[in-house]
Amino acid sequence: MKLSKKMTALCACVVGVALLTTSAFADVLIGSGYYNLKNAAKTTAAKLTNETDNFTIDIAATVKVDDKAIVESTGQTKCDVKNQATEESFKTVDNGKTEDGYTYSDKEESISRDGNTGVYYIYKKTNTGKDSVIENPFNVKGADDVEKIIDAFVGSLQDTVQVEETDGKKMYTGNLSDAQIPPLVNAISSYALKYGILDKNRSEDMGIPYPETNIYVLGASGKAIEGKDGIIESVIGSASASGTDENGAAHTYSVEFSVSITDINNTTVAKPDLEGEDVEYSTSGFELSEKYVGKYKNDIVKQEDNSFVKCGERIFEITSVENGVMAGKYYEVYNNGYQPNTKREFEFSTKVTKGDYFNSFTYTENGEEKTGIIEESGKQNLMVSLDIEMNDDGGYRTKDSSKNFDETFIRVFE
Amino acid sequence: MSDFRAAYINELYKISKKKKITVTIILSVLAVILTGIVVYAINRFAGIRITGYSEFPTLALSVFSYTLIPLFTAFVCIDMFSSEFVEQTIKITLTGPASRFKVFTAKVLAAATFIAANLLFVMLITLIVSLFINGIPTDLFKIILSYIFEFFPIFVFALMIILICNITKGTVSAFMISILVFLLLNGLGIVFSAYKSFLFTSAFDWYKLFLGSYINFHKIFRVFVILCGYGIMLFGISNYLFDKKEL
């Protein structure tokens, strides 16, 4: 029997499509190790931030040059998702010098200890309850796009991730070596190594050879273990690069790290006991209080030919701050020969509204109601912006964009 | 069989007489030398070895497999099909002793020969240029393997262009549609990266699967079957359309 031409074409088409779709479906279903790993990471983040009450993350990292450890760092973060509190501690050995630190943070305050002095700094949060302490990084705005970009970058390297399953646990391993690293990834990482991570000054400080030329990524490898509950229990990884110093000697720069998640629902986060310790308090943002009562001034300066000439002074005076109401005045004093047609001058007694980093107030100038801003500048000085417009996002912008008004006012101590 | 051989040699002869071949050779050499200069300059002035541990020929392949090689392939395929129909020179070929199926197969085989020759040529000049940049390549076997495997997805791409040529009427439309489809398939691969196994363009860098220390043979086999499926399907439809195409 001889097949007609139409039938032959149809057969070829059917056979082709069958081969193509079965294999492609299998490929999608099996998925690459990379996709499985990515999903595991998402599951882990979602479960840790939503389904668990608390957990502990341990991190360790080592930087080596020619197999000699230069920086070793370990850290532990305890997260209490239920009560929104975290405890972090770290220890770094940098060229023989040890540094350590500790931070406790919850919705109301954060307490950190300076490893060198042993002093505790307590920082009261003003916007309590606005931001949650622990967030799922995959839910952050823009995370989707970042994921797509990374997927495109990874490209065919997705299949270098192997998956092995034993006793309900999954082990992901990946080795990137020699020719596999995409040129763009190699270029960006080499650039980052030369100009970002290690610059010339820093490598001199650390006493390690600075890579001048021939920088390239040697390889990277990693291993992750996913537990029965779908949470990644541990990740270890390493990456190394090679570079030639100014004397023409080649060196290997490598970094190794490990992350492990332990004590799920078995971690306790406790506020440190501060009795008998050195403690310093600070508040976030700025709050106008009585200590700011006083006189503040700056110079009115004009440019004449090619030199600056002082014409007078702007004075901002706060006479009282009581129950959030600020009273005072603003006026200008001019030197002889520089008297302007109109001098800016007004008094105010107004309620101060607290923003994140600044306080706003209203005043009346030439019969018009305007808004002004007070911020701290340094310790005792103030930044005063007059005639501003509030933005919807909580920021503000000055209507007068000329540089004629100097906003920094210096405290006058009589 | 002799009429098929005659048809095949006839097609090769026609390709070799085209000005586009000279252009291909000159452009390939220029592009390789230019890439070489860029790679050398970046190492000289920024201290970064773009090629990394890998060899210059593999780096060049990763760039050219998405640019010059598909472009030249498109030119040659469109010349062999669309141009001949537009210029009616196909009549001379078809009045010969070979059947339409044999003429079609000869043309496809000639396109394959062109792709292989193009890849071989690019590989040789990149090897020569790499002597000036990184010294003698250490892993010649992997380089040759990469170029051999790159042949398959490019050949499937050629079959797709041949299909487009048999659907469209003019050369310009065939070219524009080919480029559009190429960009579209690559774009879809990025947007729906989970399903990109269905697109043959995602196999354009499949030679990287052979380069690592761990070689996933299952994956390579799946991709190979996908490419075969595409090949059979496109060949079948194109052959049918070519057979039915009126002069």
XYZ file of C-alpha atoms in Angstrom:
661
model
C 0.000 0.000 0.000
C 1.350 3.344 -0.910
C 0.480 6.251 1.329
C -0.810 9.351 -0.325
C 1.287 12.482 -0.027
C -1.249 14.045 2.257
C -1.177 11.023 4.549
C 2.624 11.005 4.651
C 2.632 14.657 5.631
C -0.014 14.009 8.247
C 1.903 11.024 9.637
C 5.134 13.006 9.849
C 3.246 15.754 11.611
C 1.593 13.384 14.090
C 4.805 11.505 14.846
C 6.714 14.774 15.250
C 4.135 16.355 17.506
C 3.828 13.164 19.564
C 7.586 12.937 20.124
C 7.847 16.608 20.852
C 4.956 16.915 23.270
C 5.600 13.745 25.262
C 9.225 14.643 25.736
C 8.502 18.284 26.488
C 5.719 17.355 28.927
C 8.068 14.918 30.631
C 10.648 17.665 30.783
C 8.226 20.140 32.330
C 6.911 17.560 34.783
C 10.314 16.342 35.875
C 11.330 19.957 36.086
C 14.870 20.968 36.532
C 16.594 20.575 39.853
C 16.764 24.322 39.849
C 12.967 24.697 39.729
C 12.511 22.170 42.487
C 15.052 23.979 44.591
C 13.395 27.309 43.919
C 10.022 25.929 44.943
C 11.576 24.469 48.071
C 12.984 27.890 48.923
C 9.551 29.463 48.435
C 7.876 26.800 50.567
C 10.481 27.313 53.250
C 9.989 31.066 53.318
C 6.208 30.755 53.344
C 6.128 28.086 56.045
C 8.595 29.877 58.271
C 6.787 33.189 58.091
C 3.227 31.865 58.270
C 2.983 28.410 59.738
C 5.673 28.275 62.375
C 5.803 30.091 65.683
C 9.546 30.431 65.919
C 12.844 29.160 64.494
C 16.599 29.683 64.586
C 18.905 30.409 61.658
C 22.636 29.848 61.958
C 24.963 31.351 59.396
C 28.697 30.901 58.996
C 30.936 32.322 56.312
C 34.649 32.228 55.615
C 36.678 34.225 53.132
C 39.925 32.635 52.035
C 42.807 33.774 49.911
C 45.037 30.989 48.639
C 43.371 28.672 51.180
C 44.298 30.869 54.126
C 41.297 32.116 56.108
C 41.167 35.910 56.175
C 37.727 36.593 57.592
C 35.592 34.161 59.516
C 32.140 35.098 60.615
C 29.350 33.302 62.416
C 25.915 34.545 63.263
C 22.715 33.337 64.830
C 19.252 34.759 64.360
C 16.343 33.645 66.494
C 12.952 34.590 65.138
C 9.720 34.589 67.057
C 7.085 34.941 64.358
C 4.162 34.786 66.763
C 5.338 37.684 68.919
C 7.218 39.464 66.148
C 10.578 39.571 67.880
C 14.102 38.680 66.787
C 17.409 38.147 68.491
C 20.599 38.336 66.479
C 24.177 37.754 67.489
C 27.332 37.607 65.428
C 31.051 37.111 65.815
C 33.658 38.000 63.236
C 37.360 37.220 63.242
C 38.951 39.610 60.795
C 42.696 39.140 60.403
C 43.038 38.074 64.023
C 40.779 40.810 65.413
C 37.578 39.563 66.997
C 34.394 41.572 66.871
C 31.016 40.614 68.196
C 27.603 42.131 68.515
C 24.087 41.469 69.660
C 20.705 42.933 68.723
C 17.260 42.294 70.113
C 14.327 43.761 68.303
C 10.563 43.718 68.691
C 7.681 45.968 67.746
C 8.354 48.525 70.461
C 12.091 48.765 70.647
C 15.413 47.439 69.552
C 18.301 46.827 71.895
C 21.816 46.445 70.594
C 25.054 45.825 72.397
C 28.337 47.286 71.217
C 30.802 44.410 71.310
C 33.773 46.642 72.082
C 32.377 48.718 74.939
C 29.648 46.459 76.250
C 27.203 49.370 76.239
C 23.573 48.631 75.405
C 21.776 51.038 73.137
C 18.016 51.080 73.425
C 16.173 52.495 70.512
C 12.464 53.109 70.992
C 10.464 52.745 67.815
C 7.953 55.473 67.166
C 5.928 53.861 64.401
C 5.008 50.865 66.466
C 3.248 48.070 64.694
C 3.580 49.489 61.192
C 6.244 47.167 59.828
C 6.302 43.531 60.744
C 9.661 42.334 62.014
C 9.707 39.131 59.994
C 8.558 39.132 56.389
C 8.482 36.610 53.574
C 11.136 37.830 51.113
C 9.192 36.336 48.175
C 6.196 38.564 48.964
C 8.181 41.774 48.695
C 7.060 44.002 45.841
C 9.080 43.334 42.693
C 10.228 39.883 43.822
C 8.412 38.325 40.836
C 10.382 40.352 38.337
C 13.671 39.639 40.052
C 12.821 35.948 39.907
C 12.166 36.106 36.148
C 15.433 37.913 35.524
C 17.354 35.345 37.548
C 15.595 32.514 35.670
C 16.639 34.006 32.358
C 20.205 34.376 33.578
C 20.399 30.845 34.861
C 19.174 29.569 31.482
C 20.484 26.129 30.659
C 22.442 25.989 33.900
C 19.185 24.937 35.562
C 20.000 21.362 34.759
C 23.264 21.387 36.631
C 21.269 21.110 39.844
C 20.885 17.440 40.779
C 18.219 16.107 43.081
C 18.531 12.958 45.175
C 15.854 11.626 47.475
C 16.556 9.464 50.511
C 14.291 8.769 53.517
C 11.879 11.492 52.495
C 14.641 14.062 52.491
C 15.752 15.710 49.300
C 19.311 16.666 48.622
C 20.073 19.253 45.950
C 23.619 19.535 44.701
C 25.031 21.779 42.062
C 28.482 22.239 40.673
C 29.330 24.954 38.232
C 32.710 24.540 36.782
C 35.022 25.586 34.018
C 33.235 26.375 30.828
C 29.708 26.496 32.227
C 29.650 29.889 33.866
C 27.926 32.304 31.479
C 30.192 35.140 30.294
C 27.877 37.826 31.669
C 27.720 36.255 35.127
C 31.485 35.849 35.067
C 32.002 39.459 34.038
C 29.627 40.888 36.641
C 31.043 38.797 39.478
C 34.628 39.574 38.501
C 33.798 43.258 38.349
C 32.133 43.058 41.750
C 35.171 41.306 43.192
C 37.614 43.850 41.848
C 35.755 47.065 42.536
C 33.047 46.223 45.034
C 34.111 43.540 47.469
C 37.854 44.144 47.403
C 39.141 47.531 46.517
C 42.788 48.401 46.578
C 42.671 50.119 49.988
C 40.703 47.371 51.607
C 42.953 44.609 50.362
C 45.975 46.554 51.666
C 44.281 46.910 55.053
C 43.559 43.213 55.148
C 47.029 42.339 53.983
C 45.937 40.308 51.005
C 47.130 40.594 47.395
C 44.887 42.772 45.221
C 43.759 41.154 41.957
C 44.931 43.433 39.140
C 44.277 41.445 35.962
C 43.041 38.145 34.623
C 40.148 37.994 37.070
C 37.633 35.263 36.439
C 35.288 32.987 38.304
C 36.739 29.533 38.851
C 33.539 27.856 39.881
C 30.775 27.568 42.381
C 29.139 24.697 44.144
C 26.311 24.255 46.552
C 24.290 21.724 48.449
C 20.889 22.066 50.076
C 18.895 19.597 52.127
C 15.106 19.718 52.218
C 13.442 18.010 55.165
C 10.272 15.924 55.171
C 8.098 18.940 55.888
C 9.367 20.736 52.790
C 11.558 23.149 54.712
C 15.161 23.536 53.625
C 17.184 22.571 56.686
C 20.632 23.475 55.560
C 22.514 25.048 52.687
C 26.230 25.072 52.140
C 27.962 26.710 49.267
C 31.231 27.981 48.006
C 32.508 30.079 45.151
C 35.983 30.937 44.035
C 37.676 33.303 41.665
C 41.171 33.707 40.372
C 43.159 36.865 39.778
C 46.705 37.978 39.120
C 48.331 40.613 41.374
C 50.665 43.382 40.230
C 53.687 41.120 40.542
C 52.148 38.652 38.133
C 51.395 35.978 40.715
C 48.023 34.227 40.474
C 45.869 33.950 43.586
C 42.667 32.147 44.428
C 39.951 34.016 46.296
C 37.197 31.937 47.729
C 34.180 32.249 49.949
C 32.405 29.458 51.789
C 29.147 29.738 53.633
C 26.623 27.631 55.427
C 23.088 28.338 56.567
C 20.978 26.082 58.696
C 17.466 26.352 60.044
C 16.930 24.597 63.353
C 14.699 24.500 66.434
C 11.481 25.087 64.544
C 8.771 25.828 67.147
C 11.413 25.261 69.783
C 13.149 28.613 69.923
C 12.690 31.188 72.649
C 13.432 34.810 72.007
C 14.083 36.690 75.236
C 14.685 40.333 75.911
C 18.132 40.807 77.462
C 18.337 41.516 81.178
C 19.736 45.015 81.396
C 20.114 45.283 85.152
C 23.551 46.548 86.117
C 24.492 47.221 82.478
C 25.486 50.471 80.792
C 22.454 51.656 78.863
C 21.920 54.567 76.480
C 18.478 55.517 75.209
C 17.537 57.003 71.911
C 14.325 57.477 69.993
C 13.808 57.026 66.326
C 12.991 60.145 64.407
C 12.864 63.553 65.988
C 10.590 64.925 68.629
C 10.511 68.578 69.470
C 10.842 68.990 73.219
C 11.653 71.652 75.783
C 15.377 71.299 75.306
C 14.977 72.961 71.934
C 13.735 76.230 73.414
C 16.244 78.893 72.400
C 17.552 81.035 69.606
C 18.809 79.711 66.288
C 20.349 81.735 63.494
C 22.159 81.697 60.194
C 23.641 84.304 57.876
C 21.984 85.968 54.921
C 24.688 85.945 52.297
C 24.832 87.546 48.912
C 27.286 87.053 46.095
C 28.930 90.257 44.860
C 31.276 89.913 41.914
C 33.330 86.930 42.929
C 32.993 87.024 46.690
C 30.388 86.321 49.357
C 29.155 89.217 51.456
C 27.164 88.918 54.655
C 24.009 91.064 54.489
C 22.372 90.079 57.718
C 20.990 87.244 59.802
C 17.907 85.026 59.890
C 16.724 84.276 63.366
C 14.398 81.467 64.387
C 13.438 81.650 68.021
C 11.499 79.052 69.975
C 10.161 80.577 73.176
C 8.234 77.607 74.490
C 7.350 73.992 73.750
C 4.491 72.728 75.868
C 2.114 69.829 75.279
C 3.073 69.697 71.621
C 2.438 73.396 71.092
C 5.387 75.446 69.954
C 5.542 79.238 70.228
C 8.155 81.589 68.848
C 9.014 83.861 65.991
C 11.036 84.175 62.848
C 12.655 87.449 61.806
C 15.497 88.840 59.760
C 18.062 91.474 60.707
C 19.913 93.281 57.945
C 23.221 95.181 58.035
C 23.383 98.796 56.931
C 23.230 99.235 53.211
C 21.558 95.865 52.618
C 18.030 96.708 53.757
C 15.530 94.971 51.490
C 12.126 96.292 50.507
C 10.263 93.747 52.585
C 11.630 91.937 55.589
C 10.299 88.467 56.310
C 8.864 88.287 59.806
C 6.182 86.305 61.606
C 5.227 84.920 64.968
C 3.697 81.565 65.627
C 2.029 79.569 68.320
C 1.055 76.327 66.778
C 0.528 72.635 67.327
C 3.451 70.510 66.132
C 2.605 67.385 64.140
C 5.073 64.555 64.352
C 6.172 62.817 61.178
C 8.744 60.056 60.759
C 11.840 62.205 60.805
C 10.490 65.712 61.078
C 7.855 67.832 62.794
C 5.531 70.045 60.840
C 3.816 73.189 61.992
C 1.614 75.901 60.522
C 2.184 79.629 60.613
C 0.633 82.721 59.123
C 2.754 84.927 56.942
C 1.248 87.983 55.189
C -2.220 86.719 56.025
C -1.636 83.407 54.332
C -1.512 80.107 56.199
C 1.606 78.099 55.371
C 3.297 74.920 56.544
C 6.853 74.623 57.842
C 9.108 71.744 58.830
C 11.550 71.335 61.697
C 14.187 68.618 61.679
C 17.220 68.079 63.821
C 20.587 68.816 62.305
C 23.537 67.405 64.171
C 22.785 67.463 67.895
C 21.568 70.908 68.916
C 20.943 72.608 65.572
C 17.754 72.677 63.538
C 16.774 72.450 59.918
C 13.844 74.742 59.271
C 12.055 74.703 55.934
C 9.364 77.278 55.367
C 6.471 77.275 52.940
C 6.432 73.606 52.023
C 3.942 71.226 50.520
C 3.252 67.815 52.035
C 3.361 64.783 49.726
C 1.013 61.840 49.971
C 3.803 59.418 50.871
C 4.638 61.316 54.067
C 7.467 63.342 52.574
C 7.464 66.997 51.664
C 8.831 69.392 49.089
C 9.765 73.064 49.248
C 7.838 75.405 46.973
C 10.756 77.800 46.675
C 13.515 75.900 44.945
C 16.011 78.789 44.783
C 18.995 78.556 47.069
C 18.280 81.926 48.646
C 17.013 80.499 51.898
C 19.523 78.651 54.071
C 17.640 75.977 56.033
C 20.311 75.152 58.606
C 19.905 77.168 61.799
C 22.679 77.138 64.404
C 21.821 77.214 68.070
C 22.974 80.387 69.790
C 24.309 79.878 73.304
C 24.371 83.176 75.138
C 19.848 7.937 -6.301
C 22.016 9.613 -8.926
C 19.315 12.209 -9.636
C 19.157 13.032 -5.899
C 22.939 13.424 -5.777
C 22.802 15.655 -8.822
C 20.088 17.785 -7.209
C 22.091 18.079 -3.979
C 25.291 19.065 -5.792
C 23.276 21.487 -7.882
C 21.932 23.166 -4.687
C 25.392 23.364 -3.112
C 26.757 24.848 -6.306
C 24.000 27.476 -6.314
C 24.724 28.423 -2.676
C 28.454 28.674 -3.303
C 27.896 31.058 -6.192
C 25.866 33.466 -4.078
C 27.429 36.734 -3.014
C 25.944 36.105 0.434
C 28.545 33.420 1.066
C 31.356 35.926 0.690
C 29.452 38.306 2.959
C 28.978 35.502 5.507
C 32.681 34.709 5.500
C 33.760 38.341 5.835
C 31.169 39.162 8.529
C 32.007 36.044 10.535
C 35.717 36.851 10.495
C 35.068 40.492 11.423
C 32.653 39.580 14.221
C 35.061 37.044 15.692
C 37.992 39.460 15.549
C 35.883 42.241 17.056
C 34.755 39.975 19.908
C 38.369 38.980 20.383
C 39.454 42.609 20.616
C 36.681 43.416 23.116
C 37.621 40.435 25.295
C 41.297 41.356 25.130
C 40.663 45.036 25.857
C 38.473 44.326 28.881
C 41.179 42.166 30.389
C 43.833 44.723 29.537
C 42.046 47.750 30.971
C 39.567 46.435 33.545
C 41.488 43.309 34.482
C 38.514 41.040 33.949
C 38.813 37.885 31.931
C 35.429 37.729 30.240
C 35.944 34.251 28.905
C 36.461 33.053 32.458
C 37.926 29.635 32.699
C 36.158 28.669 29.524
C 37.615 29.083 26.114
C 37.095 31.869 23.674
C 35.460 29.580 21.079
C 32.703 28.597 23.554
C 32.142 32.222 24.506
C 31.916 33.169 20.836
C 29.460 30.320 20.237
C 27.182 31.533 23.033
C 27.016 34.922 21.310
C 26.874 33.834 17.664
C 24.382 31.011 18.185
C 21.744 33.665 18.879
C 22.876 36.213 16.300
C 25.000 35.654 13.219
C 24.505 31.935 12.705
C 20.658 32.009 12.711
C 20.766 35.132 10.550
C 22.981 33.577 7.862
C 20.942 30.396 8.013
C 17.786 32.422 7.395
C 19.394 34.159 4.405
C 20.461 30.918 2.767
C 17.142 29.128 3.356
C 15.124 32.042 2.024
C 17.398 32.190 -1.032
C 16.872 28.510 -1.698
C 13.085 28.581 -1.422
C 11.391 31.995 -1.565
C 13.828 33.612 -3.996
C 13.668 30.731 -6.427
C 9.876 30.850 -6.456
C 9.829 34.622 -6.835
C 12.415 34.569 -9.620
C 10.830 31.436 -11.127
C 14.261 29.776 -11.338
C 12.696 26.860 -9.449
C 11.180 25.802 -12.793
C 14.645 24.872 -14.089
C 15.279 22.678 -11.079
C 11.869 21.047 -11.128
C 11.955 20.211 -14.822
C 15.031 18.074 -14.141
C 14.756 14.291 -13.634
C 14.552 14.483 -9.807
C 11.126 14.322 -8.166
C 9.846 17.195 -6.030
C 10.490 15.209 -2.867
C 14.086 14.658 -3.924
C 14.549 18.318 -4.805
C 13.110 19.301 -1.423
C 15.335 16.868 0.466
C 18.361 17.995 -1.528
C 17.609 21.593 -0.583
C 17.213 20.734 3.107
C 20.433 18.748 3.007
C 22.209 21.658 1.334
C 20.954 23.958 4.112
C 22.291 21.477 6.683
C 25.631 21.433 4.881
C 25.734 25.219 4.968
C 25.012 25.301 8.726
C 27.700 22.709 9.422
C 30.188 24.597 7.277
C 29.320 27.890 8.942
C 29.789 26.416 12.421
C 33.042 24.741 11.398
C 34.315 27.991 9.938
C 33.414 30.024 13.051
C 35.039 27.371 15.238
C 38.271 27.473 13.255
C 38.606 31.252 13.287
C 37.717 31.483 16.986
C 40.390 28.879 17.672
C 42.923 30.970 15.774
C 41.848 34.190 17.561
C 41.927 32.439 20.944
C 45.611 31.658 20.396
C 46.218 35.392 20.720
C 44.008 35.851 23.789
C 44.205 32.839 26.075
C 46.928 30.767 24.476
C 46.416 27.219 23.287
C 42.927 25.916 24.253
C 43.181 23.196 26.849
C 39.918 21.444 26.218
C 39.662 21.088 22.486
C 37.332 18.098 22.755
C 34.625 20.058 24.591
C 34.889 22.917 22.119
C 34.391 20.603 19.144
C 31.525 18.864 20.963
C 29.798 22.205 21.622
C 29.941 23.177 17.963
C 28.700 19.774 16.823
C 25.695 19.911 19.170
C 24.852 23.467 18.232
C 24.165 22.124 14.744
C 20.907 20.441 15.802
C 18.863 23.392 17.125
C 20.089 25.580 14.264
C 19.008 22.894 11.788
C 15.532 22.811 13.353
C 15.480 26.592 13.045
C 16.370 26.224 9.349
C 13.456 23.801 8.886
C 11.147 26.341 10.498
C 12.324 29.011 8.058
C 11.791 26.604 5.169
C 8.225 26.087 6.400
C 7.702 29.849 6.554
C 9.148 30.174 3.027
C 6.617 27.649 1.754
C 3.726 29.525 3.341
C 4.656 33.085 2.426
C 4.875 34.453 -1.079
C 7.736 36.969 -1.058
C 11.283 36.954 0.275
C 10.864 40.033 2.467
C 7.779 38.682 4.204
C 9.522 35.329 4.744
C 12.496 37.083 6.291
C 10.433 39.372 8.503
C 8.243 36.543 9.762
C 11.293 34.356 10.458
C 12.898 37.087 12.543
C 9.634 37.785 14.356
C 9.066 34.115 15.149
C 12.643 33.802 16.389
C 12.269 36.791 18.711
C 8.804 35.684 19.813
C 9.961 32.164 20.689
C 12.890 33.530 22.664
C 10.627 36.028 24.416
C 8.106 33.318 25.309
C 10.957 31.254 26.694
C 11.759 34.050 29.119
C 8.188 34.853 30.122
C 7.005 31.268 30.522
C 10.314 29.845 31.610
C 8.644 26.860 33.265
C 7.276 25.673 29.905
C 10.167 26.592 27.680
C 10.962 22.932 27.025
C 8.247 23.153 24.359
C 10.229 25.742 22.411
C 13.146 24.599 20.323
C 14.818 27.985 20.705
C 15.473 27.176 24.354
C 17.770 24.418 23.102
C 20.057 26.922 21.379
C 22.426 26.752 24.344
C 21.942 23.075 25.131
C 25.609 22.348 24.379
C 26.268 23.778 27.857
C 24.721 20.590 29.235
C 27.850 18.775 28.092
C 30.360 21.180 29.548
C 29.986 20.631 33.277
C 31.416 18.079 35.625
C 27.938 16.561 36.015
C 26.311 15.600 32.751
C 22.552 15.080 32.880
C 22.113 12.459 30.152
C 18.362 12.151 30.748
C 17.918 15.833 30.067
C 20.120 15.676 26.980
C 18.075 12.752 25.695
C 14.797 14.612 26.266
C 16.035 17.703 24.465
C 17.293 15.545 21.613
C 13.882 13.882 21.261
C 12.188 17.299 21.331
C 14.470 18.501 18.542
C 13.812 15.304 16.551
C 10.059 15.769 17.007
C 10.288 19.326 15.748
C 12.508 18.188 12.864
C 10.125 15.442 11.682
C 7.056 17.641 12.030
C 8.535 20.643 10.217
C 10.077 18.485 7.494
C 6.794 16.681 6.904
C 4.641 19.809 6.646
C 7.180 21.731 4.570
C 7.603 18.849 2.149
C 3.841 18.628 1.679
C 3.528 22.384 1.106
C 6.494 22.367 -1.292
C 4.887 19.544 -3.213
C 1.590 21.394 -3.525
C 3.099 24.782 -4.239
C 2.117 26.127 -7.638
C 4.650 27.628 -9.939
